CSV table of N, CA and C in Angstrom, one decimal:
chain,number,residue,atom,x,y,z
A,1,MET,N,112.5,121.6,152.5
A,1,MET,CA,112.6,122.7,151.6
A,1,MET,C,111.9,121.6,150.1
A,2,ALA,N,111.2,122.4,149.3
A,2,ALA,CA,110.9,121.3,148.3
A,2,ALA,C,111.6,121.6,147.0
A,3,ARG,N,112.0,120.0,146.4
A,3,ARG,CA,112.7,120.0,145.5
A,3,ARG,C,112.1,120.3,144.3
A,4,PRO,N,113.0,121.1,143.2
A,4,PRO,CA,112.3,121.1,142.2
A,4,PRO,C,112.2,120.1,141.3
A,5,SER,N,110.7,120.3,140.5
A,5,SER,CA,110.5,119.2,139.7
A,5,SER,C,111.3,119.1,138.7
A,6,PRO,N,111.5,118.1,137.8
A,6,PRO,CA,112.3,118.0,136.6
A,6,PRO,C,111.5,118.1,135.5
A,7,GLU,N,112.0,119.0,134.7
A,7,GLU,CA,111.7,119.5,133.4
A,7,GLU,C,111.0,118.6,132.4
A,8,ARG,N,109.8,118.6,131.6
A,8,ARG,CA,109.4,117.5,131.1
A,8,ARG,C,109.9,117.9,129.7
A,9,ALA,N,110.1,116.8,128.6
A,9,ALA,CA,110.5,116.8,127.5
A,9,ALA,C,109.2,117.7,126.6
A,10,PRO,N,109.3,118.4,125.9
A,10,PRO,CA,108.4,119.0,125.0
A,10,PRO,C,107.5,118.0,124.2
A,11,SER,N,106.2,118.3,124.2
A,11,SER,CA,105.6,117.3,123.4
A,11,SER,C,105.8,117.0,122.0
A,12,ALA,N,105.3,116.4,121.2
A,12,ALA,CA,105.5,116.4,119.5
A,12,ALA,C,104.9,117.3,118.8
A,13,SER,N,103.7,118.0,119.5
A,13,SER,CA,103.1,119.2,118.9
A,13,SER,C,104.3,120.5,119.3
A,14,GLU,N,104.5,120.4,120.6
A,14,GLU,CA,105.7,121.6,120.8
A,14,GLU,C,106.8,121.8,120.1
A,15,GLN,N,107.1,120.5,119.6
A,15,GLN,CA,108.8,120.5,118.9
A,15,GLN,C,108.1,121.0,117.2
A,16,LEU,N,107.0,120.5,116.7
A,16,LEU,CA,106.5,121.2,115.6
A,16,LEU,C,106.6,122.5,116.0
A,17,GLU,N,106.0,123.0,116.9
A,17,GLU,CA,105.7,124.3,116.8
A,17,GLU,C,107.1,125.5,116.9
A,18,ALA,N,107.8,124.5,117.4
A,18,ALA,CA,109.3,125.4,117.7
A,18,ALA,C,110.0,125.4,116.1
A,19,LEU,N,110.0,124.4,115.6
A,19,LEU,CA,110.6,123.9,114.4
A,19,LEU,C,109.8,124.7,113.0
A,20,LEU,N,108.7,125.0,112.9
A,20,LEU,CA,108.0,125.4,112.0
A,20,LEU,C,107.5,126.9,112.3
A,21,GLY,N,108.1,127.6,113.6
A,21,GLY,CA,107.7,128.6,113.9
A,21,GLY,C,105.9,129.3,113.6
A,22,LYS,N,105.1,128.1,113.7
A,22,LYS,CA,103.6,128.1,113.6
A,22,LYS,C,103.0,127.2,114.7
A,23,PRO,N,102.0,127.4,115.5
A,23,PRO,CA,101.0,126.4,115.8
A,23,PRO,C,100.6,125.2,115.6
A,24,TRP,N,100.7,124.2,116.2
A,24,TRP,CA,100.8,123.1,115.6
A,24,TRP,C,99.7,121.8,116.2
A,25,PRO,N,98.5,121.7,116.0
A,25,PRO,CA,97.7,121.8,114.5
A,25,PRO,C,97.9,123.3,113.9
A,26,PHE,N,97.6,123.2,112.9
A,26,PHE,CA,97.5,124.6,112.1
A,26,PHE,C,95.8,125.1,112.7
A,27,PRO,N,95.7,125.9,112.8
A,27,PRO,CA,94.3,126.5,113.4
A,27,PRO,C,93.3,126.4,111.7
A,28,GLY,N,92.5,126.2,112.4
A,28,GLY,CA,91.1,126.3,111.2
A,28,GLY,C,91.0,125.0,110.8
A,29,ARG,N,89.9,125.0,109.7
A,29,ARG,CA,89.3,123.9,109.0
A,29,ARG,C,90.1,123.8,107.9
A,30,PRO,N,90.4,122.2,107.6
A,30,PRO,CA,91.2,121.8,106.4
A,30,PRO,C,90.3,121.9,105.4
A,31,PRO,N,90.8,122.6,104.2
A,31,PRO,CA,90.3,122.9,102.7
A,31,PRO,C,89.5,121.3,102.6
A,32,LYS,N,88.2,122.0,102.1
A,32,LYS,CA,87.6,120.5,101.5
A,32,LYS,C,87.8,120.6,99.9
A,33,HIS,N,87.6,119.2,99.6
A,33,HIS,CA,87.9,118.6,98.3
A,33,HIS,C,86.9,118.6,97.5
A,34,ASP,N,86.8,119.4,96.5
A,34,ASP,CA,85.4,119.2,95.6
A,34,ASP,C,85.5,117.9,94.6
A,35,LEU,N,84.9,116.6,95.0
A,35,LEU,CA,85.0,115.8,94.3
A,35,LEU,C,84.5,115.7,92.9
A,36,ALA,N,83.4,116.9,92.8
A,36,ALA,CA,83.0,117.2,91.4
A,36,ALA,C,83.9,117.3,90.2
A,37,THR,N,85.3,118.0,91.0
A,37,THR,CA,86.3,118.2,89.9
A,37,THR,C,87.2,117.3,89.7
A,38,TRP,N,87.1,115.8,90.2
A,38,TRP,CA,87.9,115.1,90.2
A,38,TRP,C,87.5,114.3,88.8
A,39,ARG,N,88.9,113.6,88.4
A,39,ARG,CA,88.4,113.2,86.7
A,39,ARG,C,89.4,111.7,87.0
A,40,VAL,N,88.7,110.6,86.9
A,40,VAL,CA,88.9,109.6,86.5
A,40,VAL,C,89.3,108.9,85.2
A,41,THR,N,90.7,108.3,85.5
A,41,THR,CA,90.9,107.8,83.5
A,41,THR,C,91.3,106.5,83.9
A,42,ASP,N,91.3,105.6,82.9
A,42,ASP,CA,91.9,104.8,83.0
A,42,ASP,C,92.9,104.2,81.5
A,43,ASP,N,93.8,104.4,81.7
A,43,ASP,CA,94.4,104.4,80.7
A,43,ASP,C,95.6,103.0,80.2
A,44,TRP,N,95.4,102.1,81.5
A,44,TRP,CA,96.0,100.6,81.1
A,44,TRP,C,95.9,99.9,80.0
A,45,PRO,N,96.7,99.0,79.9
A,45,PRO,CA,96.6,98.3,78.7
A,45,PRO,C,95.7,97.1,79.4
A,46,ASP,N,94.9,96.4,78.2
A,46,ASP,CA,94.0,95.6,78.7
A,46,ASP,C,94.4,94.2,77.5
A,47,PRO,N,95.2,93.3,78.2
A,47,PRO,CA,95.3,92.9,79.7
A,47,PRO,C,96.6,93.6,80.3
A,48,VAL,N,96.8,93.8,81.3
A,48,VAL,CA,98.2,94.8,82.0
A,48,VAL,C,99.0,93.6,81.9
A,49,PRO,N,100.1,93.9,81.0
A,49,PRO,CA,101.3,92.8,81.1
A,49,PRO,C,102.2,92.8,82.5
A,50,VAL,N,102.6,91.6,82.7
A,50,VAL,CA,103.3,91.4,83.7
A,50,VAL,C,104.7,90.4,83.5
A,51,THR,N,105.6,90.6,84.3
A,51,THR,CA,106.7,89.9,83.9
A,51,THR,C,106.6,88.4,84.8
A,52,LEU,N,107.2,87.4,84.3
A,52,LEU,CA,107.5,86.5,85.2
A,52,LEU,C,108.3,86.8,86.6
A,53,ALA,N,109.2,88.2,86.8
A,53,ALA,CA,109.9,88.2,88.0
A,53,ALA,C,108.8,88.4,89.0
A,54,GLU,N,108.0,89.6,88.1
A,54,GLU,CA,106.7,90.1,89.0
A,54,GLU,C,106.0,89.0,89.7
A,55,VAL,N,105.2,88.2,89.1
A,55,VAL,CA,104.8,87.1,89.4
A,55,VAL,C,105.3,86.3,90.3
A,56,GLU,N,106.8,86.1,90.5
A,56,GLU,CA,107.0,85.1,91.4
A,56,GLU,C,107.6,85.8,92.4
A,57,VAL,N,107.5,87.2,92.6
A,57,VAL,CA,108.1,88.1,93.9
A,57,VAL,C,106.3,87.8,94.3
A,58,VAL,N,105.6,88.1,93.7
A,58,VAL,CA,104.0,88.0,94.6
A,58,VAL,C,103.7,86.7,95.0
A,59,GLU,N,104.2,85.4,94.2
A,59,GLU,CA,104.1,84.3,95.0
A,59,GLU,C,104.6,84.1,96.2
A,60,ARG,N,106.1,84.3,96.1
A,60,ARG,CA,107.0,84.0,97.1
A,60,ARG,C,106.4,84.9,98.1
A,61,TRP,N,106.0,86.0,98.1
A,61,TRP,CA,105.5,86.9,99.3
A,61,TRP,C,104.7,87.0,99.8
A,62,PHE,N,103.3,86.3,99.0
A,62,PHE,CA,102.0,85.8,99.6
A,62,PHE,C,101.5,84.6,99.3
A,63,GLY,N,102.8,83.5,98.9
A,63,GLY,CA,102.6,82.2,98.9
A,63,GLY,C,101.9,81.3,99.8
A,64,ASP,N,102.1,81.7,100.9
A,64,ASP,CA,101.3,81.0,102.1
A,64,ASP,C,100.0,81.5,102.5
A,65,LEU,N,99.7,82.6,102.1
A,65,LEU,CA,98.7,83.3,102.4
A,65,LEU,C,97.5,82.7,101.3
A,66,PHE,N,97.8,82.5,100.2
A,66,PHE,CA,97.1,82.0,98.6
A,66,PHE,C,96.8,80.8,99.0
A,67,ASP,N,97.8,80.0,99.9
A,67,ASP,CA,97.7,78.8,99.6
A,67,ASP,C,96.6,78.3,100.7
A,68,GLU,N,96.2,79.3,101.7
A,68,GLU,CA,95.4,79.4,103.3
A,68,GLU,C,94.2,79.6,102.4
A,69,LEU,N,94.1,80.8,101.8
A,69,LEU,CA,92.7,81.3,101.1
A,69,LEU,C,92.1,80.4,100.2
A,70,PHE,N,93.1,79.8,99.2
A,70,PHE,CA,92.5,79.2,98.1
A,70,PHE,C,92.5,77.7,98.2
A,71,SER,N,93.1,76.9,99.3
A,71,SER,CA,93.0,75.4,99.4
A,71,SER,C,91.7,75.0,99.9
A,72,SER,N,91.2,73.6,99.5
A,72,SER,CA,90.2,73.3,99.4
A,72,SER,C,89.9,72.6,101.0
A,73,PRO,N,88.8,73.0,101.9
A,73,PRO,CA,88.7,72.6,103.1
A,73,PRO,C,88.4,71.2,102.9
A,74,LEU,N,89.0,70.5,104.1
A,74,LEU,CA,89.2,69.3,104.5
A,74,LEU,C,87.6,68.7,105.0
Protein backbone atom coordinates (compact mmCIF):
# COMPACT_ATOMS: atom_id res chain seq x y z
CA MET A 1 0.00 0.00 0.00
CA ALA A 2 1.46 3.39 -1.00
CA ARG A 3 2.00 6.01 1.65
CA PRO A 4 0.55 9.45 0.95
CA SER A 5 3.21 12.05 0.23
CA PRO A 6 3.46 14.88 2.73
CA GLU A 7 1.98 18.20 1.65
CA ARG A 8 4.55 20.73 0.50
CA ALA A 9 4.62 24.22 1.93
CA PRO A 10 3.23 26.89 -0.39
CA SER A 11 5.80 28.90 -2.33
CA ALA A 12 6.30 32.61 -1.70
CA SER A 13 4.36 33.41 -4.88
CA GLU A 14 1.48 31.18 -3.78
CA GLN A 15 1.44 32.84 -0.34
CA LEU A 16 1.34 36.31 -1.92
CA GLU A 17 -1.46 35.25 -4.24
CA ALA A 18 -3.46 34.00 -1.25
CA LEU A 19 -2.87 37.27 0.64
CA LEU A 20 -3.48 39.64 -2.27
CA GLY A 21 -6.21 37.73 -4.04
CA LYS A 22 -4.34 38.27 -7.31
CA PRO A 23 -1.73 36.19 -9.08
CA TRP A 24 1.88 37.05 -8.29
CA PRO A 25 3.93 38.24 -10.07
CA PHE A 26 1.36 40.57 -11.53
CA PRO A 27 0.69 39.78 -15.18
CA GLY A 28 1.86 42.15 -17.87
CA ARG A 29 4.85 44.38 -18.34
CA PRO A 30 5.81 46.94 -15.73
CA PRO A 31 5.11 50.55 -16.68
CA LYS A 32 7.93 52.33 -18.45
CA HIS A 33 9.32 55.44 -16.88
CA ASP A 34 9.71 58.37 -19.23
CA LEU A 35 13.09 59.81 -18.26
CA ALA A 36 12.34 62.93 -20.31
CA THR A 37 9.86 64.01 -17.63
CA TRP A 38 12.38 63.67 -14.79
CA ARG A 39 13.87 66.84 -13.38
CA VAL A 40 17.00 66.93 -11.27
CA THR A 41 17.46 69.80 -8.88
CA ASP A 42 20.34 70.69 -6.63
CA ASP A 43 19.24 72.93 -3.81
CA TRP A 44 21.93 71.93 -1.33
CA PRO A 45 24.00 74.76 0.13
CA ASP A 46 27.61 74.99 -0.95
CA PRO A 47 29.42 73.89 1.18
CA VAL A 48 27.13 71.37 2.83
CA PRO A 49 27.19 71.92 6.61
CA VAL A 50 28.39 68.90 8.58
CA THR A 51 28.46 68.66 12.35
CA LEU A 52 31.38 67.31 14.35
CA ALA A 53 29.14 64.45 15.56
CA GLU A 54 28.48 63.39 11.95
CA VAL A 55 32.20 63.43 11.15
CA GLU A 56 32.94 61.31 14.23
CA VAL A 57 30.29 58.74 13.28
CA VAL A 58 31.69 58.40 9.75
CA GLU A 59 35.27 58.16 11.02
CA ARG A 60 34.32 55.55 13.61
CA TRP A 61 32.31 53.47 11.14
CA PHE A 62 34.70 53.69 8.16
CA GLY A 63 37.98 54.51 9.95
CA ASP A 64 39.67 51.16 9.24
CA LEU A 65 38.63 51.32 5.59
CA PHE A 66 39.87 54.91 5.23
CA ASP A 67 43.20 53.98 6.85
CA GLU A 68 43.61 51.10 4.41
CA LEU A 69 42.62 53.13 1.35
CA PHE A 70 44.59 56.28 2.09
CA SER A 71 47.71 54.90 3.76
CA SER A 72 50.91 55.11 1.78
CA PRO A 73 52.26 51.80 0.42
CA LEU A 74 55.34 50.50 2.20
